Amino acid sequence: MLDTNIKTQLAAYLEKLQQPIELVATPDGSDASRRMRELLADIAALSPKVSVREDGQAERRPSFSVGRPGEAPRIHFAGLPMGHEFTSLILALLQSGGHPPKIDAALVEQIRGIRGRFRFETFISLSCHNCPDVVQALNLMAVLNPGVEATMVDGALFQEEVEARGIMAVPAVFVNGEPFGQGRMTLEEILAKLDTGAAAKAAEALDAKAPFDVLVVGGGPAGSAAAIYAARKGIRTGVVAERFGGQVLDTLAIENFISVKRTEGPQLAAALESHVREYGVDIMPAQRAQALVPGDGLHEVRLAGGATLKAKTVILAPGARWREMNVPGEKEYKAKGVCFCPHCDGPLFRGKRVAVIGGGNSGVEAAIDLAGIVAHVTLLEFDSKLRADAVLQEKLASLSNVTVIKSAQTTEVSGDGQKVTGLAYTDRNTGESHRIDLEGIFVQIGLLPNTDWLKGTLNLSRFGEIEVDARGETSLPGVFAAGDATTVPYKQIVIALGEGAKAGLSAFDHLIRSPAPEKRTSVVDQIA
Ligand code: FAD
């Protein structure tokens, strides 16, 4: 099942096991079951601390559990955790075997302190790069707290259940049989959702923080670079981010990160975070800024959780988000057929009919990708021509199960109350309305800057982008901005990194030229 290279790597990981672990299989006669048995046998052969038995009684077959001998296992995999989930399996093995997780001690305490019984089920697809974070967070909670059980379910293998539960986007998480959440979630977000007291405690701790020299809002490439450049000057730097990694987390292959020929989004996001942590930056994840209050000397950033952070300089790097069509039915059927991530949710539409809205690079790429999975793709473009690169258009034209409709304005998403059943569009040349029957709609019409919360506070362009000068400074002195949220053209990772670095340096330059309000000493005096 596993090739020699993977076995060698896995054997090295399994040396980290501090205690024996047991894999308990619940097989059936299927081919997937045969491969599961091979996988478990391969793993057991690599370490004397791993044993396998095949008398499991799990409700889903084939499946297997990971736990300690003599204890009821709390981590379950229904289907094979290969593809993006292979890392989830490795972590489950190591953490069940006593290898310490790489999270703050405060988070470990928070997980241990959860009271009650929580049986989580996470429906995933093996090609979903957002799913492993959720699976790994829940598995870790199961390792640390005996009241938590976590099951990963491969939606492609348990299609009947996916249909019965009306799942149309992954990851889809259920707790004790009820819907809990959908889409990427961090450990902190899951904990905040479970334990309401935790959010109030976190807000209290944030409120008590001393003012920062530089406070960065956003943990994407721009925010990460800004934080590193600021922290390397030895000044007190913090990053507040809703989702550390930003859009990079939604990116599958990255082939233009200069000097790295190919990498994957989650891998780059993890590298960004570990680089930022290297400099002792105070990272405040899973926190949303909702207001910037400029001050004379100290600016305030107010967070949705109720806390207020203070800083001498602020760097805004809140990036951008998927643009929506804003047509009737779109919101109602989000995650019920209306999707934004073809890589994640494409496999759930195997054999079905879908539409892709948008004929730019991302729309055409999505259509090509989906054409290999679904029965039929209709690509709708508002303009009279596609805007994607010629090479992508040629590839698209070669596919027999793709129809391209140009000059088409989508006017409505329709459904049966549970899921999408079709869409309506107007032919912009004739004014005629048409309907297409389908099961899925992938919206790929660009990005919007995450700057709604800044309206009226500083100068924004007519597209909502933060206006910056050549040094990255905004219309507010001491407030800088970088990345996709700004007027700087070309929304790309290396550009966001460069602009973030520039904003970090500009913030430092601003600090050394400003006397500190109370002590009348400059930041240079404080460092020296
Ligand atoms: P983002 O990456 O959007 O990060 C924004 C950060 O701010 C996040 O941490 C977010 O949680 C946080 N945030 C937002 N609002 C708030 C708030 N109110 N409070 C607190 N935090 C907040 N670029 C390439 O160079 N190569 C590629 O191959 C590539 N592929 C892509 C594929 C996809 C599917 C997408 C969506 C983008 C791709 N890009 C690619 C573009 C690239 O990802 C962006 O240009 C880059 O991530 C922008 O970085 P950023 O830091 O400005 O913003």
Coordinates of C-alpha atoms and ligand atoms in Angstrom, one line a residue:
M1 CA 0.0 0.0 0.0
L2 CA 2.7 2.5 1.0
D3 CA 5.8 2.9 -1.2
T4 CA 9.3 2.5 0.2
N5 CA 10.0 6.2 0.4
I6 CA 6.8 6.9 2.5
K7 CA 7.5 3.8 4.7
T8 CA 11.0 5.2 5.4
Q9 CA 9.6 8.6 6.4
L10 CA 6.8 7.1 8.5
A11 CA 9.2 4.7 10.3
A12 CA 11.2 7.8 11.3
Y13 CA 8.1 9.5 12.6
L14 CA 7.0 6.4 14.5
E15 CA 10.3 6.4 16.5
K16 CA 8.7 9.4 18.3
L17 CA 6.0 7.2 19.8
Q18 CA 6.4 7.2 23.6
Q19 CA 3.6 4.7 24.3
P20 CA 2.1 1.7 22.5
I21 CA -0.8 2.4 20.2
E22 CA -3.5 0.1 18.8
L23 CA -5.2 0.3 15.4
V24 CA -8.7 -1.3 15.5
A25 CA -10.1 -2.1 12.1
T26 CA -13.8 -2.6 11.2
P27 CA -13.4 -4.2 7.7
D28 CA -15.9 -5.4 5.1
G29 CA -15.5 -7.2 1.8
S30 CA -14.9 -4.1 -0.3
D31 CA -11.7 -3.1 -2.2
A32 CA -11.4 -0.1 0.1
S33 CA -11.4 -2.4 3.0
R34 CA -8.6 -4.5 1.5
R35 CA -6.5 -1.4 1.0
M36 CA -7.2 -0.3 4.6
R37 CA -6.0 -3.6 5.9
E38 CA -2.8 -3.3 3.8
L39 CA -2.3 0.3 5.1
L40 CA -2.7 -0.8 8.8
A41 CA -0.4 -3.8 8.3
D42 CA 2.2 -1.5 6.7
I43 CA 2.1 0.9 9.6
A44 CA 2.3 -1.9 12.2
A45 CA 5.3 -3.4 10.5
L46 CA 7.2 -0.1 10.9
S47 CA 7.1 0.1 14.7
P48 CA 7.0 -2.5 17.6
K49 CA 4.8 0.0 19.4
V50 CA 2.0 -0.3 16.9
S51 CA -0.4 -3.3 17.0
V52 CA -3.5 -4.0 14.8
R53 CA -6.7 -5.9 15.5
E54 CA -9.6 -6.5 13.2
D55 CA -12.6 -7.0 15.5
G56 CA -13.8 -3.4 15.5
Q57 CA -17.6 -2.7 15.7
A58 CA -17.7 0.8 14.2
E59 CA -21.0 1.8 12.6
R60 CA -19.2 2.6 9.2
R61 CA -17.4 0.0 7.2
P62 CA -14.6 0.0 6.3
S63 CA -13.2 2.1 9.1
F64 CA -10.5 2.0 11.7
S65 CA -9.7 3.7 15.0
V66 CA -6.5 4.9 16.7
G67 CA -6.0 4.6 20.4
R68 CA -4.1 3.1 23.3
P69 CA -4.4 -0.6 24.1
G70 CA -7.0 -1.2 26.8
E71 CA -8.8 2.1 26.2
A72 CA -11.8 2.8 24.0
P73 CA -10.4 4.5 21.0
R74 CA -11.6 8.1 20.4
I75 CA -10.1 8.8 16.9
H76 CA -11.8 7.1 14.0
F77 CA -11.2 7.2 10.2
A78 CA -14.1 6.0 8.0
G79 CA -12.5 5.4 4.7
L80 CA -8.8 5.8 4.0
P81 CA -7.0 8.9 5.2
M82 CA -4.8 9.2 2.1
G83 CA -4.3 12.4 0.0
H84 CA -4.4 15.5 2.0
E85 CA -5.5 13.5 5.1
F86 CA -2.4 11.4 5.3
T87 CA -0.8 14.0 7.6
S88 CA -3.9 13.7 9.8
L89 CA -3.3 10.0 10.2
I90 CA 0.4 10.5 11.1
L91 CA -0.5 13.1 13.7
A92 CA -3.2 10.9 15.1
L93 CA -0.7 8.1 15.5
L94 CA 2.0 10.3 17.1
Q95 CA -0.3 12.2 19.4
S96 CA -2.1 9.0 20.6
G97 CA 1.3 7.6 21.3
G98 CA 2.2 10.5 23.6
H99 CA 4.1 12.8 21.3
P100 CA 3.4 16.3 22.5
P101 CA 1.3 18.5 20.2
K102 CA 2.8 21.8 19.0
I103 CA 0.3 24.2 20.5
D104 CA 0.3 26.7 23.4
A105 CA 0.1 25.2 26.9
A106 CA -3.0 27.5 27.4
L107 CA -4.8 25.8 24.6
V108 CA -3.9 22.4 25.9
E109 CA -5.4 23.4 29.3
Q110 CA -8.5 24.8 27.6
I111 CA -9.1 21.5 25.8
R112 CA -8.6 19.5 28.9
G113 CA -11.0 21.7 30.7
I114 CA -13.9 21.1 28.3
R115 CA -16.8 19.4 30.2
G116 CA -19.4 17.1 28.5
R117 CA -19.5 14.5 25.8
F118 CA -18.9 15.6 22.2
R119 CA -19.0 13.1 19.4
F120 CA -17.7 14.9 16.3
E121 CA -18.1 13.6 12.7
T122 CA -16.2 15.5 9.9
F123 CA -17.2 14.8 6.3
I124 CA -14.2 15.4 4.0
S125 CA -13.0 14.8 0.5
L126 CA -9.4 13.6 0.0
S127 CA -8.7 16.4 -2.4
C128 CA -9.9 19.1 0.1
H129 CA -6.9 21.1 1.4
N130 CA -9.1 22.9 4.0
C131 CA -10.3 19.6 5.6
P132 CA -7.1 18.3 7.4
D133 CA -6.9 21.4 9.7
V134 CA -10.4 20.6 11.0
V135 CA -9.8 16.8 11.2
Q136 CA -6.4 17.4 13.0
A137 CA -7.9 19.9 15.5
L138 CA -10.7 17.6 16.4
N139 CA -8.4 14.5 16.7
L140 CA -6.1 16.5 19.0
M141 CA -9.1 17.4 21.2
A142 CA -10.0 13.7 21.3
V143 CA -6.4 12.8 22.3
L144 CA -6.4 15.4 25.1
N145 CA -10.0 15.1 26.4
P146 CA -11.7 11.7 27.1
G147 CA -15.1 13.4 26.6
V148 CA -14.3 14.1 22.9
E149 CA -14.5 11.6 20.0
A150 CA -13.6 12.5 16.5
T151 CA -14.5 10.6 13.3
M152 CA -13.2 11.6 9.8
V153 CA -15.7 10.4 7.1
D154 CA -14.6 10.3 3.5
G155 CA -17.7 11.6 1.7
A156 CA -16.7 9.9 -1.6
L157 CA -16.9 6.5 0.1
F158 CA -20.1 7.2 2.2
Q159 CA -22.1 8.9 -0.5
E160 CA -25.5 7.7 0.8
E161 CA -24.8 9.4 4.1
V162 CA -23.6 12.5 2.4
E163 CA -26.9 12.6 0.4
A164 CA -29.0 11.9 3.5
R165 CA -27.4 14.7 5.5
G166 CA -27.6 17.1 2.6
I167 CA -23.8 17.8 2.6
M168 CA -22.7 19.8 -0.4
A169 CA -19.5 21.3 0.8
V170 CA -16.6 20.0 2.9
P171 CA -15.4 20.0 5.6
A172 CA -18.9 19.6 7.1
V173 CA -18.7 19.0 10.9
F174 CA -21.5 17.5 13.0
V175 CA -21.4 17.2 16.8
N176 CA -23.7 14.6 18.5
G177 CA -25.5 14.2 15.2
E178 CA -26.3 17.9 14.8
P179 CA -24.6 20.4 12.3
F180 CA -21.7 22.1 14.1
G181 CA -19.9 24.0 11.4
Q182 CA -18.9 24.1 7.7
G183 CA -15.6 25.1 6.1
R184 CA -12.2 25.6 7.4
M185 CA -12.1 26.1 11.2
T186 CA -9.1 26.5 13.4
L187 CA -8.7 24.8 16.8
E188 CA -9.3 28.2 18.5
E189 CA -12.5 28.7 16.5
I190 CA -13.8 25.2 17.4
L191 CA -13.0 25.8 21.1
A192 CA -14.6 29.2 21.1
K193 CA -17.8 27.7 19.6
L194 CA -17.8 24.8 22.1
D195 CA -16.9 26.7 25.2
T196 CA -18.6 30.1 25.4
G197 CA -16.7 31.0 28.6
A198 CA -13.4 30.8 26.6
A199 CA -14.2 33.8 24.4
A200 CA -14.9 36.0 27.4
K201 CA -11.6 34.9 29.0
A202 CA -9.7 35.5 25.8
A203 CA -11.1 39.0 25.4
E204 CA -10.1 39.8 29.0
A205 CA -6.5 38.6 28.4
L206 CA -6.3 40.7 25.1
D207 CA -7.6 43.8 26.8
A208 CA -4.9 43.5 29.4
K209 CA -2.1 43.6 26.8
A210 CA 0.4 46.5 26.9
P211 CA 0.4 48.7 23.9
F212 CA 2.3 47.4 20.9
D213 CA 4.9 49.4 18.9
V214 CA 3.5 47.8 15.8
L215 CA 0.2 46.0 15.6
V216 CA -0.4 44.1 12.3
V217 CA -4.0 43.3 11.4
G218 CA -3.9 40.2 9.1
G219 CA -1.9 37.0 9.0
G220 CA -1.5 36.4 5.3
P221 CA 1.7 37.0 3.4
A222 CA 1.6 40.8 3.8
G223 CA 0.9 40.7 7.5
S224 CA 3.5 38.0 8.1
A225 CA 6.2 39.9 6.3
A226 CA 5.3 43.2 8.0
A227 CA 5.5 41.4 11.4
I228 CA 8.9 39.8 10.7
Y229 CA 10.4 43.1 9.5
A230 CA 9.1 45.0 12.5
A231 CA 10.0 42.3 15.0
R232 CA 13.6 42.1 13.6
K233 CA 14.0 45.7 14.7
G234 CA 13.5 44.5 18.3
I235 CA 10.2 46.3 18.8
R236 CA 7.1 45.0 20.4
T237 CA 5.1 43.5 17.6
G238 CA 1.7 41.8 17.5
V239 CA -0.4 40.2 14.8
V240 CA -4.1 39.9 15.1
A241 CA -5.6 37.6 12.4
E242 CA -8.9 36.0 11.8
R243 CA -7.3 33.1 9.9
F244 CA -3.5 32.9 9.9
G245 CA -2.3 32.1 6.4
G246 CA -5.1 34.1 4.6
Q247 CA -5.9 33.2 1.1
V248 CA -2.8 31.1 0.8
L249 CA -4.7 28.5 2.8
D250 CA -7.2 28.2 -0.1
T251 CA -4.5 27.8 -2.7
L252 CA -3.5 24.4 -3.9
A253 CA -0.4 24.6 -6.0
I254 CA 1.8 27.7 -5.9
E255 CA 4.3 27.7 -8.7
N256 CA 5.4 31.4 -8.7
F257 CA 6.8 31.8 -5.2
I258 CA 10.2 32.8 -6.6
S259 CA 13.0 30.4 -5.8
V260 CA 10.6 27.6 -4.8
K261 CA 9.5 25.8 -7.9
R262 CA 6.3 24.3 -6.4
T263 CA 4.7 24.4 -3.0
E264 CA 1.2 24.0 -1.6
G265 CA -0.8 26.7 0.2
P266 CA -1.2 25.0 3.6
Q267 CA 2.5 24.2 3.6
L268 CA 3.4 27.9 2.8
A269 CA 1.0 29.1 5.4
A270 CA 2.6 26.9 8.1
A271 CA 6.0 28.1 7.1
L272 CA 4.9 31.8 7.3
E273 CA 3.5 31.2 10.8
S274 CA 6.6 29.4 12.1
H275 CA 8.8 32.1 10.7
V276 CA 6.7 34.8 12.4
R277 CA 6.8 32.9 15.7
E278 CA 10.6 32.7 15.4
Y279 CA 10.8 36.4 16.3
G280 CA 8.6 36.2 19.4
V281 CA 5.8 38.1 17.7
D282 CA 2.6 38.0 19.8
I283 CA 0.2 36.2 17.4
M284 CA -3.5 36.6 18.3
P285 CA -5.3 34.1 16.0
A286 CA -9.1 33.7 15.5
Q287 CA -9.7 37.4 16.3
R288 CA -11.5 39.8 13.9
A289 CA -10.8 43.5 14.0
Q290 CA -14.0 45.5 13.6
A291 CA -12.9 49.1 14.1
L292 CA -9.8 51.3 13.9
V293 CA -9.9 54.3 16.2
P294 CA -7.0 56.6 15.3
G295 CA -5.4 58.4 18.3
D296 CA -2.8 61.0 19.1
G297 CA 0.1 58.7 19.9
L298 CA -1.8 55.5 20.4
H299 CA -4.3 54.0 17.9
E300 CA -6.9 51.5 19.0
V301 CA -8.0 48.3 17.2
R302 CA -11.3 47.1 18.5
L303 CA -12.0 43.4 18.1
A304 CA -15.3 41.6 17.5
G305 CA -14.8 39.6 20.7
G306 CA -15.0 42.8 22.7
A307 CA -11.3 43.5 23.4
T308 CA -9.4 46.6 22.4
L309 CA -5.7 46.5 21.4
K310 CA -3.5 49.6 21.5
A311 CA -0.5 50.4 19.3
K312 CA 1.8 53.2 18.4
T313 CA 1.6 52.2 14.7
V314 CA -0.8 49.9 12.9
I315 CA -0.2 47.9 9.7
L316 CA -3.4 46.9 7.9
A317 CA -3.1 43.7 5.9
P318 CA -6.6 42.2 5.9
G319 CA -6.4 40.9 2.3
A320 CA -9.4 40.0 0.2
R321 CA -12.2 37.4 0.0
W322 CA -14.2 35.7 -2.7
R323 CA -16.6 38.0 -4.5
E324 CA -20.2 36.9 -4.5
M325 CA -22.8 37.3 -7.3
N326 CA -25.4 39.0 -5.0
V327 CA -28.3 37.4 -6.7
P328 CA -31.4 35.9 -5.1
G329 CA -30.8 32.4 -3.7
E330 CA -27.0 32.6 -3.5
K331 CA -26.8 33.2 0.2
E332 CA -29.6 30.7 1.0
Y333 CA -27.9 27.9 -0.9
K334 CA -24.3 28.6 0.2
A335 CA -22.7 25.2 1.0
K336 CA -25.9 23.6 -0.3
G337 CA -24.7 23.7 -3.9
V338 CA -23.3 27.2 -4.1
C339 CA -19.5 26.8 -3.6
F340 CA -16.4 28.9 -3.9
C341 CA -13.6 26.2 -3.7
P342 CA -13.5 23.8 -6.6
H343 CA -10.6 21.9 -5.2
C344 CA -12.4 21.3 -1.9
D345 CA -16.0 20.7 -3.0
G346 CA -15.6 19.4 -6.6
P347 CA -15.5 15.7 -5.6
L348 CA -18.9 16.0 -3.9
F349 CA -20.4 16.6 -7.3
R350 CA -19.1 13.5 -9.0
G351 CA -21.4 12.5 -11.9
K352 CA -23.5 15.7 -11.4
R353 CA -24.1 18.9 -13.4
V354 CA -22.4 22.1 -12.3
A355 CA -21.9 25.7 -13.5
V356 CA -18.8 27.8 -13.1
I357 CA -19.5 31.5 -12.9
G358 CA -16.6 33.6 -14.4
G359 CA -14.4 33.2 -17.3
G360 CA -11.1 34.6 -15.9
N361 CA -8.2 32.4 -15.1
S362 CA -9.7 31.0 -11.9
G363 CA -13.1 30.3 -13.5
V364 CA -11.5 28.5 -16.5
E365 CA -9.1 26.6 -14.3
A366 CA -12.0 25.5 -12.1
A367 CA -14.0 24.4 -15.2
I368 CA -11.1 22.3 -16.5
D369 CA -10.6 20.8 -13.0
L370 CA -14.3 20.0 -12.5
A371 CA -14.7 18.6 -16.0
G372 CA -12.6 15.6 -14.9
I373 CA -15.0 14.8 -12.0
V374 CA -18.5 15.9 -12.8
A375 CA -20.9 14.9 -15.7
H376 CA -21.1 18.3 -17.2
V377 CA -19.8 21.9 -16.7
T378 CA -21.5 25.0 -18.0
L379 CA -19.2 28.1 -17.8
L380 CA -21.0 31.4 -17.7
E381 CA -19.2 34.6 -18.6
F382 CA -20.7 38.0 -18.2
D383 CA -18.5 39.5 -21.0
S384 CA -18.6 38.7 -24.7
K385 CA -15.2 36.9 -24.4
L386 CA -13.3 34.9 -21.8
R387 CA -10.5 36.7 -20.0
A388 CA -8.4 33.6 -19.1
D389 CA -5.0 33.0 -20.6
A390 CA -5.0 31.5 -24.1
V391 CA -3.5 28.2 -23.1
L392 CA -6.3 27.7 -20.5
Q393 CA -9.0 28.6 -23.1
E394 CA -7.5 26.1 -25.6
K395 CA -7.6 23.3 -23.0
L396 CA -11.2 24.2 -22.1
A397 CA -12.3 24.1 -25.7
S398 CA -10.8 20.6 -26.0
L399 CA -13.1 19.2 -23.3
S400 CA -16.3 17.5 -24.5
N401 CA -18.3 17.9 -21.4
V402 CA -18.0 21.7 -21.1
T403 CA -20.4 24.3 -22.5
V404 CA -19.3 27.9 -22.5
I405 CA -22.0 30.6 -22.5
K406 CA -20.8 34.2 -23.0
S407 CA -22.7 37.5 -22.4
A408 CA -24.6 35.7 -19.7
Q409 CA -25.7 37.5 -16.6
T410 CA -26.7 35.1 -13.8
T411 CA -29.9 36.4 -12.2
E412 CA -31.0 33.7 -9.7
V413 CA -30.0 30.5 -7.9
S414 CA -32.9 28.2 -7.5
G415 CA -33.4 25.2 -5.2
D416 CA -35.9 22.9 -3.5
G417 CA -35.3 24.4 -0.1
Q418 CA -32.6 21.8 0.7
K419 CA -30.2 22.2 -2.2
V420 CA -29.5 23.9 -5.5
T421 CA -31.6 22.7 -8.5
G422 CA -30.7 25.3 -11.1
L423 CA -29.8 28.8 -12.1
A424 CA -31.3 31.5 -14.3
Y425 CA -29.4 33.8 -16.5
T426 CA -30.2 36.6 -19.0
D427 CA -28.6 36.6 -22.4
R428 CA -27.2 40.2 -22.5
N429 CA -27.4 40.3 -26.3
T430 CA -31.1 39.3 -26.6
G431 CA -32.4 40.1 -23.2
E432 CA -33.9 36.6 -23.1
S433 CA -34.0 34.6 -19.8
H434 CA -32.9 31.0 -19.6
R435 CA -32.8 28.3 -17.0
I436 CA -30.2 25.6 -16.5
D437 CA -30.9 22.6 -14.3
L438 CA -27.9 21.6 -12.3
E439 CA -26.8 20.5 -8.8
G440 CA -23.7 22.8 -8.2
I441 CA -22.6 26.3 -8.8
F442 CA -18.9 27.4 -8.4
V443 CA -18.6 31.2 -8.2
Q444 CA -15.2 32.4 -9.5
I445 CA -15.7 36.1 -10.1
G446 CA -12.8 37.6 -8.3
L447 CA -12.0 39.1 -4.9
L448 CA -13.1 41.9 -2.7
P449 CA -10.9 43.7 -0.2
N450 CA -11.7 43.1 3.4
T451 CA -12.0 46.7 4.3
D452 CA -15.7 47.3 5.1
W453 CA -14.8 47.9 8.7
L454 CA -12.5 50.7 7.7
K455 CA -15.0 52.8 5.7
G456 CA -15.1 56.3 7.0
T457 CA -11.8 55.9 9.0
L458 CA -9.2 56.3 6.2
N459 CA -9.1 56.9 2.5
L460 CA -10.3 53.9 0.4
S461 CA -10.5 53.8 -3.4
R462 CA -13.8 53.3 -5.2
F463 CA -13.1 49.6 -5.2
G464 CA -12.7 49.7 -1.4
E465 CA -8.9 49.3 -1.5
I466 CA -6.9 51.1 1.1
E467 CA -5.0 54.0 -0.5
V468 CA -1.3 53.9 0.2
D469 CA 1.7 56.0 -0.8
A470 CA 5.0 54.6 -2.0
R471 CA 6.0 53.9 1.6
G472 CA 2.8 52.0 2.3
E473 CA 1.4 54.8 4.5
T474 CA -2.3 55.4 4.5
S475 CA -4.2 58.7 4.9
L476 CA -3.8 58.3 8.7
P477 CA -0.3 59.1 10.1
G478 CA 1.2 56.0 11.7
V479 CA -1.2 53.7 10.0
F480 CA 0.3 51.6 7.1
A481 CA -1.2 49.0 4.8
A482 CA 0.0 46.2 2.5
G483 CA -1.1 43.4 0.3
D484 CA -4.4 42.6 -1.5
A485 CA -6.4 45.1 0.5
T486 CA -4.5 48.1 -0.9
T487 CA -4.4 50.0 -4.1
V488 CA -1.1 48.3 -5.1
P489 CA -1.8 46.4 -8.3
Y490 CA -1.3 42.7 -9.0
K491 CA -2.6 40.6 -6.1
Q492 CA 0.1 38.1 -5.7
I493 CA 2.0 36.4 -2.8
V494 CA 5.4 37.8 -3.6
I495 CA 4.0 41.3 -4.0
A496 CA 2.1 41.0 -0.7
L497 CA 5.3 39.9 1.0
G498 CA 7.3 42.7 -0.5
E499 CA 4.7 45.3 0.4
G500 CA 4.4 43.9 3.9
A501 CA 8.1 44.2 4.4
K502 CA 8.0 47.7 3.2
A503 CA 5.1 48.6 5.6
G504 CA 7.1 47.0 8.5
L505 CA 10.1 49.2 7.7
S506 CA 8.0 52.3 7.2
A507 CA 6.3 51.7 10.6
F508 CA 9.7 51.4 12.3
D509 CA 10.9 54.6 10.5
H510 CA 7.8 56.4 11.7
L511 CA 8.5 55.2 15.3
I512 CA 12.0 56.4 15.4
R513 CA 10.9 59.8 14.3
S514 CA 8.1 60.1 16.8
P515 CA 8.6 60.9 20.4
A516 CA 6.8 58.5 22.8
P517 CA 4.0 60.5 24.3
E518 CA 4.6 59.8 28.0
K519 CA 8.3 59.5 28.4
R520 CA 9.3 61.8 25.4
T521 CA 11.9 59.1 24.4
S522 CA 12.1 57.6 21.0
V523 CA 11.9 53.9 20.2
V524 CA 15.6 53.9 19.6
D525 CA 16.2 54.8 23.3
Q526 CA 13.9 52.0 24.3
I527 CA 15.8 49.5 22.3
A528 CA 19.3 50.7 23.2
Ligands
FAD1 P1 -4.6 37.5 2.6 O1 -3.8 36.3 2.1 O2 -6.0 37.6 2.1 O3 -4.6 37.5 4.2 C1 -5.4 38.4 4.9 C2 -5.3 38.1 6.4 O4 -6.1 39.1 7.1 C3 -5.9 36.8 6.8 O5 -5.1 36.3 7.9 C4 -7.3 37.1 7.3 O6 -7.8 36.2 8.2 C5 -7.0 38.4 8.0 N1 -8.1 39.3 8.1 C6 -9.0 39.8 7.2 N2 -9.9 40.7 7.8 C7 -9.5 40.7 9.1 C8 -10.1 41.4 10.2 N3 -11.1 42.3 10.1 N4 -9.5 41.2 11.4 C9 -8.4 40.4 11.6 N5 -7.9 39.7 10.5 C10 -8.5 39.9 9.3 N6 -0.9 34.3 -5.5 C11 0.3 33.9 -6.1 O7 1.3 34.6 -6.0 N7 0.4 32.7 -6.6 C12 -0.6 31.8 -6.7 O8 -0.5 30.7 -7.2 C13 -1.9 32.2 -6.1 N8 -3.0 31.4 -6.2 C14 -4.1 31.8 -5.6 C15 -5.2 30.9 -5.5 C16 -6.4 31.2 -4.9 C17 -7.5 30.2 -4.9 C18 -6.5 32.5 -4.3 C19 -7.8 32.9 -3.5 C20 -5.4 33.4 -4.3 C21 -4.2 33.0 -5.0 N9 -3.1 33.9 -5.0 C22 -2.0 33.5 -5.6 C23 -3.2 35.3 -4.5 C24 -2.5 35.4 -3.1 O9 -3.0 34.3 -2.2 C25 -2.8 36.7 -2.5 O10 -2.3 37.7 -3.3 C26 -2.1 36.9 -1.1 O11 -2.5 35.8 -0.2 C27 -2.4 38.2 -0.5 O12 -1.9 38.3 0.8 P2 -2.5 39.3 1.9 O13 -1.6 39.1 3.1 O14 -2.6 40.6 1.3 O15 -4.0 38.8 2.1

